[in-house]
mmCIF file of C-alpha atoms and ligand atoms in Angstrom:
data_model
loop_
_atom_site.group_PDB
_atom_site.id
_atom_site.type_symbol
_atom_site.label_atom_id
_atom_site.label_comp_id
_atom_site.label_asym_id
_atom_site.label_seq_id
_atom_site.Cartn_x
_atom_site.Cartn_y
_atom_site.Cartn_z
ATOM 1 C CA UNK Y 1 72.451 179.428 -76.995
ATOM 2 C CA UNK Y 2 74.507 179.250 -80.018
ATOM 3 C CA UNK Y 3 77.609 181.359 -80.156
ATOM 4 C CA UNK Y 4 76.760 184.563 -82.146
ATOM 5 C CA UNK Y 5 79.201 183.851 -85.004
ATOM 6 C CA UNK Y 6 80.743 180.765 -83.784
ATOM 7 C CA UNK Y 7 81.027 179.152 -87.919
ATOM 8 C CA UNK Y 8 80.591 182.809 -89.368
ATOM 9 C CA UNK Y 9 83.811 184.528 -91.552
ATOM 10 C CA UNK Y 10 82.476 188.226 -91.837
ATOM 11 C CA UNK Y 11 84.159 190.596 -94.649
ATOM 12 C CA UNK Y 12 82.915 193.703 -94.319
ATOM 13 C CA UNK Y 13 83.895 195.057 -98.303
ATOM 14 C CA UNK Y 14 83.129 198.703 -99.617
ATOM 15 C CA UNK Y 15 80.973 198.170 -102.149
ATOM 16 C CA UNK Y 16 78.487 195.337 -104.080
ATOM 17 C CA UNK Y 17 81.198 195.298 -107.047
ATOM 18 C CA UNK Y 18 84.399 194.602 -104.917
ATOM 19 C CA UNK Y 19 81.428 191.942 -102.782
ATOM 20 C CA UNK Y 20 80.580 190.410 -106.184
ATOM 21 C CA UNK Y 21 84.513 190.385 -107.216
ATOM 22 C CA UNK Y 22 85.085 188.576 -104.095
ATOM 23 C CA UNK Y 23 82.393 186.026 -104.824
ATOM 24 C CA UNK Y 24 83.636 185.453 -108.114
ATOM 25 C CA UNK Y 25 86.952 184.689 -107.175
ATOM 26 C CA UNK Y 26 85.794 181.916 -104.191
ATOM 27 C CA UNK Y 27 83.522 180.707 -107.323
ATOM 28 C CA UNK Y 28 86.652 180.006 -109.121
ATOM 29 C CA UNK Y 29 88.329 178.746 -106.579
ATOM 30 C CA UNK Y 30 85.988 176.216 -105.423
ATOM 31 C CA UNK Y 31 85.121 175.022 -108.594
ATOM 32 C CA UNK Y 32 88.727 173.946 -109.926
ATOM 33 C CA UNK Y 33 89.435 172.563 -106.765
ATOM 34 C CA UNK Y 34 86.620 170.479 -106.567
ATOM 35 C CA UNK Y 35 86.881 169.447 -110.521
ATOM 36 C CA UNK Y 36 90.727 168.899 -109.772
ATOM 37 C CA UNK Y 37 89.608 165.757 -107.787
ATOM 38 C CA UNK Y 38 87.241 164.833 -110.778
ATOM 39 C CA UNK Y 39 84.143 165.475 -109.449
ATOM 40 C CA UNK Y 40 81.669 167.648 -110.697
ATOM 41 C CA UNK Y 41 81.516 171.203 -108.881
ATOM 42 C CA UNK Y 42 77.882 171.549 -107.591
ATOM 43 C CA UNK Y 43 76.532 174.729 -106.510
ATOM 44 C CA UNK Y 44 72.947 176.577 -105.550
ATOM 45 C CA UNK Y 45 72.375 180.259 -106.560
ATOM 46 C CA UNK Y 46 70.630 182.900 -104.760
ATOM 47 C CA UNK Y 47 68.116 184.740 -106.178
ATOM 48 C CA UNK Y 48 67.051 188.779 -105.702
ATOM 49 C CA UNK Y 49 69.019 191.881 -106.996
ATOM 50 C CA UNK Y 50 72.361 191.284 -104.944
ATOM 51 C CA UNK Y 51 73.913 188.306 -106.863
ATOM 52 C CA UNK Y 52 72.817 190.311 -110.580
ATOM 53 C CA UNK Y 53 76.416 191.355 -110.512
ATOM 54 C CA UNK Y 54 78.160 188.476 -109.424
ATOM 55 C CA UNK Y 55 76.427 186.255 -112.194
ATOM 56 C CA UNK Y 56 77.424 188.694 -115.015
ATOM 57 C CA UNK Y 57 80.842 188.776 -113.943
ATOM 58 C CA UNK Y 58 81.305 185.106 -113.998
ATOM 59 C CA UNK Y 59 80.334 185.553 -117.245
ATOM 60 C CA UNK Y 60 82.279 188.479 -118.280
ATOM 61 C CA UNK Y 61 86.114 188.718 -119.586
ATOM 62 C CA UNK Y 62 87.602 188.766 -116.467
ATOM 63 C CA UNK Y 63 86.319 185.452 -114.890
ATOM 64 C CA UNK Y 64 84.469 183.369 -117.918
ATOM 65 C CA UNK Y 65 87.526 181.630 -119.178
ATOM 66 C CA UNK Y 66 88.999 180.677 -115.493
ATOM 67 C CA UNK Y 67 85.975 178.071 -115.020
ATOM 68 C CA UNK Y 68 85.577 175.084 -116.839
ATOM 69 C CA UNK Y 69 81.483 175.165 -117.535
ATOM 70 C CA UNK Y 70 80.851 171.629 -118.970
ATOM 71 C CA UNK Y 71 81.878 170.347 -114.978
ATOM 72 C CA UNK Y 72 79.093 172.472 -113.133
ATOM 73 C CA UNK Y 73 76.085 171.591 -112.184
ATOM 74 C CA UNK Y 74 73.215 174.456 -110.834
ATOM 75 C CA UNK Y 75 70.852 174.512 -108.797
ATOM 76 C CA UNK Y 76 68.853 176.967 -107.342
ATOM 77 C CA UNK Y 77 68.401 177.585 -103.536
ATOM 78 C CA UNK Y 78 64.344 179.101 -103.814
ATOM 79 C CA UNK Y 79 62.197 180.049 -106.708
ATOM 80 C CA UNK Y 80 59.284 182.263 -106.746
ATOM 81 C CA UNK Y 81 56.099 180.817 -107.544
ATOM 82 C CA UNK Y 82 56.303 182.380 -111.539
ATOM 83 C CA UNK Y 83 56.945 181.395 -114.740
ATOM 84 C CA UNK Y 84 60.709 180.761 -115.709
ATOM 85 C CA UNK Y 85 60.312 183.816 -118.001
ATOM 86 C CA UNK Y 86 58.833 186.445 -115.537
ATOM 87 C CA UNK Y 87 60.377 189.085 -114.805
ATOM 88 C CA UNK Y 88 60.429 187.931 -110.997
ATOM 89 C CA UNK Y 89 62.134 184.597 -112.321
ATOM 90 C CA UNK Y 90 65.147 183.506 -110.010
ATOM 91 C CA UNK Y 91 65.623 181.374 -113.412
ATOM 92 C CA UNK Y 92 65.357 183.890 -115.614
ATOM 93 C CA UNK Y 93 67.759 186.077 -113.880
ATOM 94 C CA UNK Y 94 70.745 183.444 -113.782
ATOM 95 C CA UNK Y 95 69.831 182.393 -117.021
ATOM 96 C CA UNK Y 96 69.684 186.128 -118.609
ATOM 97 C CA UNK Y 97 73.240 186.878 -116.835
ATOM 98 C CA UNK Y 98 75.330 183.839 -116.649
ATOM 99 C CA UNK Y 99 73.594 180.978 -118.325
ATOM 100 C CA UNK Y 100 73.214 182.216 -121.635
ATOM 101 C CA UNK Y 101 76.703 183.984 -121.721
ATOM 102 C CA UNK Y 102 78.949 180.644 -121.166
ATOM 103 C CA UNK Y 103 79.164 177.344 -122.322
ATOM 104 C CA UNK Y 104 77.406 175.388 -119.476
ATOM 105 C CA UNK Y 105 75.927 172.255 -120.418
ATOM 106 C CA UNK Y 106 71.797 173.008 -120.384
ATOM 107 C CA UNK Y 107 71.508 169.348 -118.820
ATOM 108 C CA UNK Y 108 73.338 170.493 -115.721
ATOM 109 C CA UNK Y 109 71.305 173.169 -115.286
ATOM 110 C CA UNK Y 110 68.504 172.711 -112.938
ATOM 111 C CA UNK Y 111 65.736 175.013 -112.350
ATOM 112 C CA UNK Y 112 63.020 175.003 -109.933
ATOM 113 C CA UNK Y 113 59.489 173.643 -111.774
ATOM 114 C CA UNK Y 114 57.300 176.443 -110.988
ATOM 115 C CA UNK Y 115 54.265 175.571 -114.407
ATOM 116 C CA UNK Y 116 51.858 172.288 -114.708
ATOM 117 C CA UNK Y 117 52.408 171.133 -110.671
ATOM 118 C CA UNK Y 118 51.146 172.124 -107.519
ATOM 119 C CA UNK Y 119 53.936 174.176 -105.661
ATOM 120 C CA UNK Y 120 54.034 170.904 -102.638
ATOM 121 C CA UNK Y 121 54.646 168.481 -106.429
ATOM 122 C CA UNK Y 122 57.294 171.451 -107.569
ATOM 123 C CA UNK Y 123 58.875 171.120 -104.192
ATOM 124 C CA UNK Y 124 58.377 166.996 -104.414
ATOM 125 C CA UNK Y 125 60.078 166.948 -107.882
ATOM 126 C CA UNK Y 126 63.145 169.091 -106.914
ATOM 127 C CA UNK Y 127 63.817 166.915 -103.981
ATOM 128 C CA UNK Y 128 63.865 163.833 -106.238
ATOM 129 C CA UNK Y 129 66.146 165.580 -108.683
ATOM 130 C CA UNK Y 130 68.440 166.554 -106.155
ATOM 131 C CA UNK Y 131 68.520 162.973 -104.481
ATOM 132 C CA UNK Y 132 69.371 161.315 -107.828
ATOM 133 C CA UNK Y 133 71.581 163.777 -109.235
ATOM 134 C CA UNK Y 134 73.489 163.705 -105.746
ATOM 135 C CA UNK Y 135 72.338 159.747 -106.132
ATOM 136 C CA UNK Y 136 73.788 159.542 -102.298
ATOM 137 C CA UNK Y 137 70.865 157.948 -101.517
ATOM 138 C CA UNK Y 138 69.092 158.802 -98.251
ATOM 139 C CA UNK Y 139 71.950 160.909 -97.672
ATOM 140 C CA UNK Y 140 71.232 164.403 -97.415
ATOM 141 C CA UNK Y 141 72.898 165.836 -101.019
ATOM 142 C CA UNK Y 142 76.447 167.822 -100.019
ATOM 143 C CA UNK Y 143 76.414 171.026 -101.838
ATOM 144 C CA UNK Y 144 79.705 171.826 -102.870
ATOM 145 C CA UNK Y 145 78.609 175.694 -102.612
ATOM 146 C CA UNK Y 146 75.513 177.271 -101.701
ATOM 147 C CA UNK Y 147 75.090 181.306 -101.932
ATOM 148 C CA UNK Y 148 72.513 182.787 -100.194
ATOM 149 C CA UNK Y 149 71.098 186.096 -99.667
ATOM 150 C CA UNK Y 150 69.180 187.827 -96.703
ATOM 151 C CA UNK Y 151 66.583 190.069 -96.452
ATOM 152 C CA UNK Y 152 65.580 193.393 -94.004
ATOM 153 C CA UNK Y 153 63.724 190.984 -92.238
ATOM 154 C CA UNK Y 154 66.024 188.230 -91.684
ATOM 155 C CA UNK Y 155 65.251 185.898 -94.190
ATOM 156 C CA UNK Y 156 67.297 183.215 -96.364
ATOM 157 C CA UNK Y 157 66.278 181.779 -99.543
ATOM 158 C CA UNK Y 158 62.263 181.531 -99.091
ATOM 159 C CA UNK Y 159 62.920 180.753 -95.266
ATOM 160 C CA UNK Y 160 61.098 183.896 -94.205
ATOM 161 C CA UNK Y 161 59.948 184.607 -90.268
ATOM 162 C CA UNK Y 162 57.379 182.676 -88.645
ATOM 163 C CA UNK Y 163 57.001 179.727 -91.214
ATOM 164 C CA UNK Y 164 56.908 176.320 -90.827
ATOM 165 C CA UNK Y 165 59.523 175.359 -92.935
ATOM 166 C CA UNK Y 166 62.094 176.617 -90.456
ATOM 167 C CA UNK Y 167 61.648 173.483 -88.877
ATOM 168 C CA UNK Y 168 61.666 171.435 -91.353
ATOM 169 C CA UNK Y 169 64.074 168.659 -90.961
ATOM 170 C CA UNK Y 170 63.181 165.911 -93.102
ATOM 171 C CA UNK Y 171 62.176 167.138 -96.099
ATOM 172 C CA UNK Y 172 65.021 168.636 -98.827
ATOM 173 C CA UNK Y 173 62.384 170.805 -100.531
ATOM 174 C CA UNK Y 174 59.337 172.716 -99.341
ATOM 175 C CA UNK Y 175 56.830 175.239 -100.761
ATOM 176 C CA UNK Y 176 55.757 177.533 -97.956
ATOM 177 C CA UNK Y 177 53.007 179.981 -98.689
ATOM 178 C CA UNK Y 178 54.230 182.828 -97.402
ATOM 179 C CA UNK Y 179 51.691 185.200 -95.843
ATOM 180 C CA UNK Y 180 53.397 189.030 -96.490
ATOM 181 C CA UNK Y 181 54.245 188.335 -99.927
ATOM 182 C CA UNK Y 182 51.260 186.058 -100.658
ATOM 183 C CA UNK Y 183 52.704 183.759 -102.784
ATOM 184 C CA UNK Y 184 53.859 180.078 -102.545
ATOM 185 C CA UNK Y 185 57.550 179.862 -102.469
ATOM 186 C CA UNK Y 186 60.303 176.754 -103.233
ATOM 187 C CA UNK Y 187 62.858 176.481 -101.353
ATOM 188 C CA UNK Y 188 65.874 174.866 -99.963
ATOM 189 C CA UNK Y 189 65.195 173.470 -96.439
ATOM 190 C CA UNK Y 190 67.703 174.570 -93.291
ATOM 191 C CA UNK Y 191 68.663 170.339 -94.446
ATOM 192 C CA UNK Y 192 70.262 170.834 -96.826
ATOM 193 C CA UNK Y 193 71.575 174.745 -96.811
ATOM 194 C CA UNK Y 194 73.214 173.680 -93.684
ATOM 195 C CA UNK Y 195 74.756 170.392 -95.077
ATOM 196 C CA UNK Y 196 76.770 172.310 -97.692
ATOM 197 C CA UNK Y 197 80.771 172.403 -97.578
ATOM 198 C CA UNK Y 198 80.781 176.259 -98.181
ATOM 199 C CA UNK Y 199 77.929 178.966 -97.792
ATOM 200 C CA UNK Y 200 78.485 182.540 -99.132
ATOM 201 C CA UNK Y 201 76.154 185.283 -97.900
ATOM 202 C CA UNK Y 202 75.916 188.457 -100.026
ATOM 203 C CA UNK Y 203 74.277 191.168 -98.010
ATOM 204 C CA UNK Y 204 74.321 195.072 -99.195
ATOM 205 C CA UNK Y 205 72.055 198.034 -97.649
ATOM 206 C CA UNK Y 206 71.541 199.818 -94.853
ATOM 207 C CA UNK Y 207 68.382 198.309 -94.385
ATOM 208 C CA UNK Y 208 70.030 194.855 -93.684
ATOM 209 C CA UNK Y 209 71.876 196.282 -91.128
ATOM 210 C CA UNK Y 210 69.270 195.912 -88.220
ATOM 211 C CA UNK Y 211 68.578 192.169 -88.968
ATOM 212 C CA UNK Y 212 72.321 191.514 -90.087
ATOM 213 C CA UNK Y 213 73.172 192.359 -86.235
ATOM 214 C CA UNK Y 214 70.933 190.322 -84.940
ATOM 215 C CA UNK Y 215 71.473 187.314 -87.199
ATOM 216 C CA UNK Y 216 75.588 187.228 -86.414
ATOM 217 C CA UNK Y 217 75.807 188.656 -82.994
ATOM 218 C CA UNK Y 218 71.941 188.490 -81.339
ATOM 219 C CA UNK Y 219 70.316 185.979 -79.429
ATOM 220 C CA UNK Y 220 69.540 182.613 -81.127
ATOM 221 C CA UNK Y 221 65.743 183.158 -82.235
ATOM 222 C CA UNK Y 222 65.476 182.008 -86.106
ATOM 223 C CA UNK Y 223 61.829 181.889 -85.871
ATOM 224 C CA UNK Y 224 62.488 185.805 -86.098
ATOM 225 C CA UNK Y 225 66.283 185.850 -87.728
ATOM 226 C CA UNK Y 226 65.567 182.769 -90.153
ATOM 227 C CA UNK Y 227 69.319 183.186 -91.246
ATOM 228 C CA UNK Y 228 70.496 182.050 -87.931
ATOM 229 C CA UNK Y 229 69.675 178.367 -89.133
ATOM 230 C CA UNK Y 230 72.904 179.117 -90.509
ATOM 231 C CA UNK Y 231 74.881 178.515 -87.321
ATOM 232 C CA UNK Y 232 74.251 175.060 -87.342
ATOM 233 C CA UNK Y 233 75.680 174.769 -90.755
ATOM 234 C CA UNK Y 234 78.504 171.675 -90.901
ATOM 235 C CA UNK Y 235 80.661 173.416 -93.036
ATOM 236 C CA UNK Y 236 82.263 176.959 -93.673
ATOM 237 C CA UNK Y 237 79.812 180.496 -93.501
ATOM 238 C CA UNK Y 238 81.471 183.547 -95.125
ATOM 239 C CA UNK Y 239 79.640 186.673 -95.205
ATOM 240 C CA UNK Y 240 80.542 189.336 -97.880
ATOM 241 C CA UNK Y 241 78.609 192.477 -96.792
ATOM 242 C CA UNK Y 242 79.006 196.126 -97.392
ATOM 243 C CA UNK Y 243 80.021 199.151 -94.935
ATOM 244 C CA UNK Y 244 75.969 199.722 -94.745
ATOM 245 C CA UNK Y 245 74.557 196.878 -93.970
ATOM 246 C CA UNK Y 246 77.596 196.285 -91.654
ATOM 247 C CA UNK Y 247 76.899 199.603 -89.792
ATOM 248 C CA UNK Y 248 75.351 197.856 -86.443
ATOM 249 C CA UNK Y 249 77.685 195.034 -85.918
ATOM 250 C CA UNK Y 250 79.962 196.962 -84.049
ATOM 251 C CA UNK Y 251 77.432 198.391 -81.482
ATOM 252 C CA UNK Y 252 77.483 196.742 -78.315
HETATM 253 C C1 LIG E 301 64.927 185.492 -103.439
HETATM 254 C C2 LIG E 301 66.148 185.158 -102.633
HETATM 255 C C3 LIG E 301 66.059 185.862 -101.321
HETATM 256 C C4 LIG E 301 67.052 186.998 -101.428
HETATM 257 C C5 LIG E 301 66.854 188.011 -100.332
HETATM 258 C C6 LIG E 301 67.746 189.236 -100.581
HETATM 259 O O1 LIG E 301 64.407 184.624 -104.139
HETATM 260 O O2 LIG E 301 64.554 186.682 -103.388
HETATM 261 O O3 LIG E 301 66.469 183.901 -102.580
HETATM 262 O O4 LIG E 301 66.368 185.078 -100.201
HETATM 263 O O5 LIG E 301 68.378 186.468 -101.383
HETATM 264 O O6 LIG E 301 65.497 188.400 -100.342
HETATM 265 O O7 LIG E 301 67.322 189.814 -101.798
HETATM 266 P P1 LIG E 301 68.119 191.057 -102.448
HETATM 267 O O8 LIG E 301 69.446 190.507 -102.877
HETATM 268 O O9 LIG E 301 67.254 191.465 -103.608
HETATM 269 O O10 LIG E 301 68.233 192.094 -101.378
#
């Protein structure tokens, strides 16, 4: 049995904007220290409605000019089986909000091929991109930071409940179909989201509230709680969630 939050830093904020602040400032952080020992800073964005906020403030006034762009390279954690320019787009959002707002070099930018392959040659192509940008051979590539999201249900990335890919321990990259939203999905594997250095959870809504309990404090079952893969991440787990979805952790 895995302790409940044995790797897990919970800040319980009061809203998504002082959440996304919060973010943006570990962002910074992270970045120039990583870049201060000349390396590039290497990180893998979330996709969904919660990190919206978070990418246009790293782009805004406040936080654009503290990050030095040309020394980041992106990645995405999952993609949704759609064109880079739908609406759906896990692309399209970070490239609408942050992207196209500051001066990132479009070579370090690495989206998720979702046109012209199968989703299982998507997935195959991403893991060869990460292994040779990372070009630590059969290592498994070290994010530098990895934020993730969760859903009502439990889910990380496009690890949703009751999929194979939970148990996926080989493979960098997999394309689940996933039943309830029938669709193919590309995602991260529990590999490499649990190989990162840091891994920053945003999670607003009373809805999350249920699962969020269950995923920091319940029994170890990620087959149900697919974000519990997260306690057998090797580095740090913060969680930056609001009063709402916070509202069960405190029952017994
Ligand atoms: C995605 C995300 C997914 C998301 C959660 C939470 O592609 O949708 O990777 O894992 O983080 O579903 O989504 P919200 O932030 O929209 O609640």
């Amino acid at each position: 049995m895995k302790s409940p939050t044995s790797n897990a830093d919970v800040h319980i904020e009061e809203s998504l904007p002082a959440i996304a602040a919060d973010a943006a400032e570990t962002f910074v952080r992270l970045s120039q220290e990583v870049q201060a020992m000349g390396k590039p800073f290497r990180v893998a964005l979330s996709g969904g409605s919660t990190p919206k906020l978070l990418y246009g403030l790293l782009s805004s006034d406040t936080f654009r000019g503290e990050v030095a762009w040309d020394n980041i390279q992106f990645f995405f954690g999952d993609e949704r089986w759609v064109p880079h320019t739908h609406r759906d787009s896990n692309f399209k959002m970070a490239n609408d909000e942050l992207f196209s707002k500051v001066d990132v070099n479009s070579e370090n930018i690495f989206p998720i091929p979702t046109e012209e392959v199968s989703p299982d040659d998507a997935a195959a192509q991403y893991e060869a991109t990460l292994r040779q940008v990372f070009s630590e051979g059969s290592e498994v590539p070290r994010f530098d930071l990895i934020f993730l999201g969760m859903g009502a249900d439990g889910h990380t990335a496009s690890l949703f409940p009751h999929t194979e890919v939970l148990h996926e321990r080989e493979k960098l990259v997999a394309a689940p179909y996933v039943e309830k939203l029938t669709t193919h999905r590309i995602t991260l594997t529990p590999v490499v989201l649990n190989s990162a250095a840091e891994v920053l959870f945003m999670v607003v809504g009373e809805d999350k509230a249920p699962a969020l309990r269950e995923v920091l404090k319940g029994e170890y079952n990620p087959d149900e709680y697919p974000s519990q893969l997260l306690r057998e991440a090797q580095g740090n787990v913060t969680w930056l969630v609001d009063s709402a979805a916070a509202g069960k952790l405190r029952e017994a």
